[in-house]
Amino acid sequence: MSGRLNVLIVGVGGQGVLTLGSLIAWASTLSGIDVTVAETHGLSQRGGSLAVHVRLNNKDAPLIPVGEADHVIALEALEALRYLSYARRGAVLVVNRLRLPPPLTNPPGLDVIEGALRKAFDGSVYVYDADSEAKQVAGSTLYSNTLLLGISVAVDERLRRVVGPAKVEEAINTLFSGRAAEANLRAFNQGLKIGFSLAGSRGAGQAAR
Amino acid sequence: MVDIPVKTLLAEKGSRVLYMGNEAIARGALEAGVCYFAAYPGTPSTEILESVAEVAEDVGVIAEWSVNEKVAYESAYAAAIAGVRSLTAMKHVGVNVAADILVSSGYSGTKAGFLVVSADDPSAHSSQNEQDNRWYGYLAHIPVVEPSSVREAYKLVKVALGLSEKYQQPVMFRTTTRVSHSRQYVELEDNVTITRVCRGVFDKDLTRWVLIPAHARLMKERALKVWRSIEEADWGPPLVEVLNPGKRKAIIASGLAFAYVSESLERLGAWSEVTVLKLNLTVPLPVKPVLNIAGEADEILVVEELDPVVETNVRSVLGKHGVRARVLGKELIPESGELSTDRVLPGVAKFLGVEYTPPPPLKVEEQAMVPPRPPVMCPGCPHRMTFYVLKIAANKLKLRNVVYTGDIGCYTLGYQKPFETQMTCFEMGGSIGIAHGISKVVEDPVVAVIGDSTFFHAGIPGSVNIVYNSGRAMIVVLDNYTTAMTGHQPHPGTGLSATGSRAPVVEIADVLRSVGFRVYVINPLRVRESVETVVRAFQDYLNGEKVAVVSRMRCSLEAYRLSRETGIRLPVYAIDESKCTACMACVNLVACPAIVVPEGAKKPVILEDMCLGCGLCAHVCPFKAIYVKRPGGEGWERLYSERFVEGAG
């Protein structure tokens, strides 16, 4: 299928990686777009490394082939580096400026990680401290995932064409209610704002990738 | 985690709903009139029963978390032989537990439609092995249906129930992780009938239901007759489909493998060059379609996840009928680990003689510096507290070489440093039998560590065996009031049923006492007190008593949920930098994900948003540098300690 768009979401179990996958899936279902989401559950969820494969305009094969993710959302920076090979050249990467070292390890620092990602992807890497921002606008780092989704939708026009902001909002209201829905909407909209300004500052050429 | 609105399982005919594979199976079964669901939780099968249980009372069906897979199978199968459509679901290794009744049910057959969902886990994402349960189909004469997608799972569940009823035979519905735990939208074909009455009639058909040797021989003949008629039937869609017939090369794809074959052919632009036999009924191998394509193709490639089940039988069928097509399979397609387009495409290309070089994946040297991130125990995890207590108590008695046998649950993670209190892990309930055997031949103290749900599942016979055979192993049961690893399902010790109503509590301590153990109960949230108690337990044990410890403290994820529901906040700890000497005791002895050393810093900090207030780090700190930054709300300990918390749903 020509319009296939592969989105890989990575992070640490407990950060809301699965929820983010479901949000994109609902948003695309509401838009009438065929989607598959592949998750892992059970033991791997407990603070372990986690990847959710979201394939938009896809038929049935649930896993994204190596080198074919068009867009990567990393809820944690080390995980962005770990799953780097899944991204195609020129993919858009949206990365939380957050480093959670596994217990008793001493991994590379944020600047090293960011440098490595830029080396591989040049202008299409967006690194943002979504945890602090989510805490400020929505009251908890829990909402950093929806905030990053806002950035993703804003900076990647291809993604935005498939999963529009209005549909994401509708999906948030489908999956959450009450205070959680409000907080997620605030985080998402703040992410959109941040994303558009990040994309704007890099010029239209970059934003249109 | 329930992140999809629950009642979507009851959405109306015609609507388009995003379902996880397991929800799609549940919905399909409900539409098809299945009235009795029984299961034991196990990844990747859990959400089938879980989603049914949440609507069971609305619909009027029976949904039970059974004590283990054997009992689940027996319960659901019993309903089916009494004429009520039923379904049991389990993970692949769960079928091993149910294998005894599984094989017998293949002899006796069924009356109403009966499905056993076997959720296999290629790559063992959350399992101790990746066994291919399609072999059980041959072992038990039970046909196997495999869907290739979530959408197909929804449709084929209904077809499989019909198949079961038509042939009066149980049917195995085999999924793999990427069907069970994938999501797709499903267009609903039917409504779910509300308020049904699950009433059957048990016919006293002794020849059929009493498998004494004389009857068993007759039933074996029955099973073989069914088997032959399924093998020889004229199968068509949706169970067997021939795409692009008449080519010199053919691919046989079973279940999910079809999705990867399809994407591979699309990539290679090779759809027109090859015939594809899409098999959703894989066991027994449908003979006619295989002979048909082999009559036209010289070369056949079988693509299937895990073992060469279809491949072996294709070779056998062709051999028997003297057909000379060349059959390839595991020469080109990996035999271990789950499939993906990455892993199927090169084999398909080679088979078709098409040039294919995968583009070199992006790499940067810094990737090599990323440490592995295995799963870890959560902040506030009661298992961490119990493991710490066990280690300290053993140290106090200078017990140096304690052998800790382990079991299946989140607590298996205790195999890691700094605890290493899980030194074996094979199967459900295994900790106790393994401990017994080791205790008979090794001098060191032996402690079996087992979870609450696992104890009910398969730990009780082992406990009886220790007493009966004068074993020397001590038992520690970790009672966190839930089946945590699979996503918090109730069990007989929780006082809750699958549908959320109150149920009688079966006390683990009572069970162990009745068997003959002296039982010590601890609440590891109170570390000091617990250490003292476990020291006494160890002393009794060393004096030759039969000793068991039941450690009761709620799973911290559940305590956190209750905290949000009741508004009672859990405490939050912090490290006083002026008192901290950077000795790293908290980092190294507690290994809590909420305690981190920030980049460039020397001293650790506690991530406030992650801390769940267990206080173990404060207990461990030799310099009293860890303090309560935000005290818990009144009665917060209850959230961790008490089985029932008032004011919480």
mmCIF file of C-alpha atoms in Angstrom, chain B residues 291 316-325:
data_model
loop_
_atom_site.group_PDB
_atom_site.id
_atom_site.type_symbol
_atom_site.label_atom_id
_atom_site.label_comp_id
_atom_site.label_asym_id
_atom_site.label_seq_id
_atom_site.Cartn_x
_atom_site.Cartn_y
_atom_site.Cartn_z
ATOM 1 C CA LEU B 291 -2.357 -31.915 -3.640
ATOM 2 C CA SER B 316 4.205 -36.520 4.282
ATOM 3 C CA VAL B 317 1.089 -35.942 2.159
ATOM 4 C CA LEU B 318 3.094 -35.491 -1.040
ATOM 5 C CA GLY B 319 5.169 -38.570 -0.247
ATOM 6 C CA LYS B 320 2.096 -40.658 0.382
ATOM 7 C CA HIS B 321 0.541 -39.590 -2.919
ATOM 8 C CA GLY B 322 3.771 -39.879 -4.903
ATOM 9 C CA VAL B 323 3.803 -36.186 -5.856
ATOM 10 C CA ARG B 324 7.266 -34.987 -6.725
ATOM 11 C CA ALA B 325 7.193 -31.242 -5.998
#
